[in-house]
XYZ file of C-alpha atoms in Angstrom:
298
model
C 56.504 190.221 170.897
C 58.355 193.185 172.425
C 56.408 195.073 175.189
C 57.447 198.752 175.649
C 56.160 201.294 178.240
C 55.547 204.946 177.079
C 54.452 207.859 179.396
C 50.794 208.442 179.163
C 50.755 212.077 180.317
C 53.118 214.795 181.634
C 56.010 216.457 179.828
C 57.518 213.291 178.577
C 54.491 211.890 176.882
C 54.156 213.802 173.572
C 57.965 213.992 172.921
C 58.166 210.155 173.534
C 55.289 209.471 171.167
C 56.905 211.763 168.480
C 60.134 209.846 168.825
C 58.238 206.640 168.427
C 56.800 207.835 165.198
C 60.062 209.198 163.925
C 61.674 205.790 164.601
C 58.874 204.253 162.429
C 56.428 202.930 165.057
C 52.751 203.369 165.178
C 51.241 205.377 168.099
C 47.718 205.648 169.591
C 45.245 207.949 168.084
C 43.054 208.167 171.196
C 44.924 209.463 174.469
C 42.454 207.335 176.449
C 43.950 204.151 175.066
C 46.209 202.267 177.496
C 47.775 199.960 174.975
C 48.385 199.702 171.217
C 49.576 197.021 169.041
C 52.078 197.725 166.242
C 51.710 194.394 164.259
C 54.007 195.456 161.611
C 56.873 195.954 164.038
C 55.696 193.242 166.414
C 55.670 195.580 169.389
C 52.920 196.287 171.850
C 53.131 199.799 173.442
C 51.629 200.427 177.034
C 50.814 203.915 178.095
C 51.558 204.125 181.817
C 52.321 206.873 184.432
C 55.864 207.988 184.229
C 56.427 207.211 187.802
C 55.099 203.481 187.467
C 57.126 202.576 184.405
C 60.349 201.677 186.043
C 58.308 199.434 188.421
C 56.743 197.536 185.440
C 59.970 197.101 183.780
C 61.936 196.069 186.880
C 59.369 193.497 187.569
C 59.857 191.901 184.175
C 56.368 192.397 182.899
C 57.631 194.898 180.240
C 60.817 194.655 178.306
C 61.669 198.273 177.863
C 60.335 201.684 179.096
C 60.843 205.312 178.633
C 60.756 207.483 181.750
C 62.907 210.264 183.428
C 66.145 209.260 184.925
C 65.072 210.892 188.152
C 62.015 208.653 188.207
C 64.047 205.568 187.620
C 66.349 206.387 190.475
C 63.484 207.064 192.851
C 61.725 203.902 192.150
C 64.528 201.711 193.420
C 63.548 199.169 190.899
C 65.954 196.721 189.394
C 66.432 198.685 186.161
C 69.096 200.187 184.185
C 69.617 202.874 181.666
C 69.968 201.695 178.019
C 70.334 205.179 176.190
C 69.564 208.779 176.904
C 66.942 210.168 174.613
C 67.846 213.912 174.541
C 64.450 215.474 175.599
C 62.761 216.259 178.977
C 65.942 217.636 180.485
C 65.377 218.941 184.036
C 67.182 219.477 187.412
C 65.973 218.266 190.842
C 66.622 220.960 193.291
C 65.716 222.376 196.660
C 63.489 225.537 196.883
C 62.321 227.852 199.508
C 61.425 231.236 200.172
C 64.218 233.740 199.101
C 65.228 234.260 202.916
C 65.048 232.313 206.053
C 63.452 233.854 209.148
C 66.580 235.646 210.081
C 67.148 237.043 206.608
C 69.800 234.765 205.468
C 69.775 233.205 201.831
C 68.977 229.450 202.139
C 71.675 226.836 202.028
C 71.676 223.148 202.519
C 72.593 223.605 206.144
C 69.521 225.508 206.916
C 67.432 222.407 206.108
C 68.751 220.867 209.468
C 65.641 219.956 211.592
C 63.339 221.369 208.825
C 60.381 219.864 207.112
C 60.991 219.279 203.372
C 58.127 218.284 201.097
C 58.910 216.160 197.988
C 57.429 213.546 195.693
C 60.878 211.915 195.556
C 61.665 211.016 199.079
C 64.246 208.309 198.233
C 66.499 210.861 196.187
C 66.166 213.527 198.945
C 67.001 211.165 201.896
C 70.012 209.980 200.000
C 71.272 213.499 199.166
C 70.678 214.775 202.662
C 72.395 211.784 204.139
C 75.443 212.342 202.052
C 75.567 215.925 203.316
C 74.919 214.852 206.849
C 71.888 216.939 207.042
C 68.907 215.639 209.099
C 65.484 216.716 208.028
C 61.855 215.560 208.255
C 60.868 214.401 204.814
C 57.128 214.723 203.919
C 56.099 212.772 200.818
C 53.606 214.276 198.374
C 52.293 213.061 195.188
C 51.899 216.427 193.542
C 51.543 220.241 193.947
C 54.631 220.217 196.065
C 55.221 224.066 195.527
C 52.104 224.850 197.518
C 53.269 223.045 200.670
C 55.364 225.990 201.979
C 52.602 228.594 201.461
C 50.096 226.289 203.245
C 52.706 225.824 206.248
C 53.161 222.115 205.781
C 56.744 222.451 204.900
C 59.856 224.917 205.268
C 61.282 223.956 202.044
C 60.660 221.732 198.996
C 62.673 219.404 196.696
C 61.261 219.041 193.166
C 61.946 219.037 189.523
C 62.772 222.379 188.142
C 62.611 222.986 184.250
C 61.713 226.744 183.509
C 61.382 227.774 187.230
C 58.061 229.460 186.494
C 55.985 227.303 188.936
C 58.474 227.997 191.681
C 58.266 231.937 191.187
C 54.503 231.644 191.153
C 54.667 230.454 194.849
C 57.469 232.726 196.009
C 60.178 230.076 196.068
C 63.691 230.141 194.623
C 66.055 227.188 194.107
C 69.139 227.019 196.139
C 72.166 224.736 196.609
C 73.581 222.396 194.001
C 71.222 220.119 191.928
C 70.207 216.982 193.709
C 70.043 215.307 190.383
C 69.819 215.918 186.725
C 67.390 214.115 184.490
C 66.170 213.599 181.070
C 63.962 210.935 179.238
C 65.754 207.552 179.280
C 65.266 204.219 177.677
C 65.391 201.640 180.519
C 65.374 197.901 180.821
C 65.548 195.366 183.723
C 68.829 194.428 185.257
C 69.811 190.952 183.993
C 68.727 188.174 186.042
C 69.947 184.480 185.656
C 66.516 183.137 186.832
C 64.744 184.987 184.087
C 66.844 184.680 181.100
C 65.432 186.528 177.957
C 64.903 184.807 174.744
C 67.068 185.188 171.720
C 64.110 186.719 169.887
C 63.479 189.315 172.571
C 67.054 190.364 172.787
C 67.273 190.888 169.052
C 63.941 192.961 169.122
C 65.376 195.121 171.980
C 68.547 195.725 169.876
C 66.575 196.811 166.807
C 64.394 198.989 168.998
C 67.193 200.538 170.690
C 69.143 201.239 167.434
C 66.211 202.840 165.924
C 65.886 205.260 168.748
C 69.536 205.923 168.835
C 69.264 206.810 165.152
C 66.645 209.381 165.951
C 68.789 210.804 168.717
C 71.717 211.179 166.276
C 69.467 212.616 163.489
C 68.375 215.395 165.976
C 71.932 216.157 167.095
C 73.682 216.028 163.560
C 73.331 217.631 160.144
C 74.781 216.309 156.941
C 77.323 218.653 155.442
C 78.368 218.557 151.832
C 81.116 220.633 150.137
C 83.559 220.830 147.333
C 87.127 220.952 148.435
C 90.470 221.588 146.696
C 92.576 218.462 146.973
C 95.571 220.492 148.185
C 93.644 221.264 151.430
C 91.759 217.948 151.729
C 93.529 216.791 154.846
C 92.970 220.004 156.776
C 89.249 219.853 155.669
C 89.000 216.329 156.965
C 90.255 217.402 160.332
C 87.672 220.070 160.381
C 84.812 217.424 159.463
C 86.156 214.068 160.658
C 82.616 212.510 160.636
C 81.532 209.459 162.754
C 84.107 207.248 161.072
C 85.488 209.075 158.149
C 84.159 211.679 155.638
C 83.087 210.446 152.383
C 85.360 211.676 149.519
C 84.229 211.532 145.852
C 85.928 212.634 142.737
C 84.542 215.527 140.731
C 84.925 216.251 136.921
C 87.481 219.029 137.847
C 90.601 217.178 138.572
C 91.978 219.292 141.422
C 88.697 219.193 143.457
C 86.857 216.627 145.263
C 83.329 216.320 146.869
C 83.127 215.724 150.519
C 80.268 214.587 152.876
C 80.248 214.302 156.653
C 78.017 214.480 159.591
C 78.546 217.502 161.852
C 77.153 218.458 165.159
C 74.165 220.759 164.589
C 75.511 223.175 167.380
C 78.820 223.476 165.608
C 77.680 223.461 161.999
C 77.929 227.191 161.242
C 81.359 227.363 162.805
C 82.511 224.324 160.693
C 81.110 226.080 157.578
C 83.069 229.257 158.374
C 86.260 227.292 158.810
C 85.709 225.405 155.521
C 84.977 228.612 153.679
C 88.165 230.072 155.014
C 89.947 227.024 153.839
C 88.821 227.568 150.373
C 85.905 225.137 150.134
C 82.914 225.952 147.946
C 79.233 224.904 147.694
C 79.072 224.335 151.406
C 75.571 222.833 152.136
C 73.781 221.392 155.105
C 70.799 219.058 155.132
C 68.479 217.476 157.651
C 69.091 213.857 158.636
C 65.737 211.995 159.400
C 67.383 208.977 160.980
C 70.627 207.018 160.958
C 72.596 204.023 162.432
C 75.774 204.481 164.187
C 78.063 202.658 166.662
C 77.130 203.572 170.255
C 79.576 205.965 171.955
C 80.704 207.541 168.586
C 81.121 211.306 168.861
C 82.055 213.874 166.333
């Protein structure tokens, strides 16, 4: 049976559970439950702290897990990315009061010899080392933003989404992003001494394909339109689809019906271009899920 870790709290928890439901998997009804069996799909879900998920997957106790890419990197566990899931996007950045004591805007160089508070010491040390900046790293498990106000640190390094929490504590981000993150499906790095069974490998492939199908469904719309045969090749260039558009005959001999998946963000521009070409009855519809070859783009 496949064992999968899901975040039990935080910004990734509810979106992850929603994605599981959209992929056809049962989820817990009580937020206090730490595990749940989906017998129909032969999967057991475990609800764990996002920071711990990479550790459990890396140890081989769980087959797959969903966590932030930044948490995966910070863990140092022997895990790798399977697919990105398209939610929970954030940036990991340095932040400090708007000006230094001398009135200068903060830069990475100003961290030399300073105290930096963070919940991600591994990522921060690596970034500072690449930039040849030496700083005193103070590890905190949470509420990092308050550390400057309390005098514990001169600056912080933390995940930034909206920036609202930083502003509440008089901090502004500076410098380039240390890392960018989003929710990610992870698995253990292959190890010859712990080979997975054929059944587990097959189950992981099905699970991954289902999640990828949800990701595609959120990114694409189905587009249908009637097209004059004389401009069909031009229309196909506008709507190439994942492999090729579906073209069907109509009772009117000089026209065909075309169906193709298009990027949600480009759909209106595509509809404008098709209308200008002479297409008619241009319609879009939602996609609940799909299956596609990894790496395919439109």
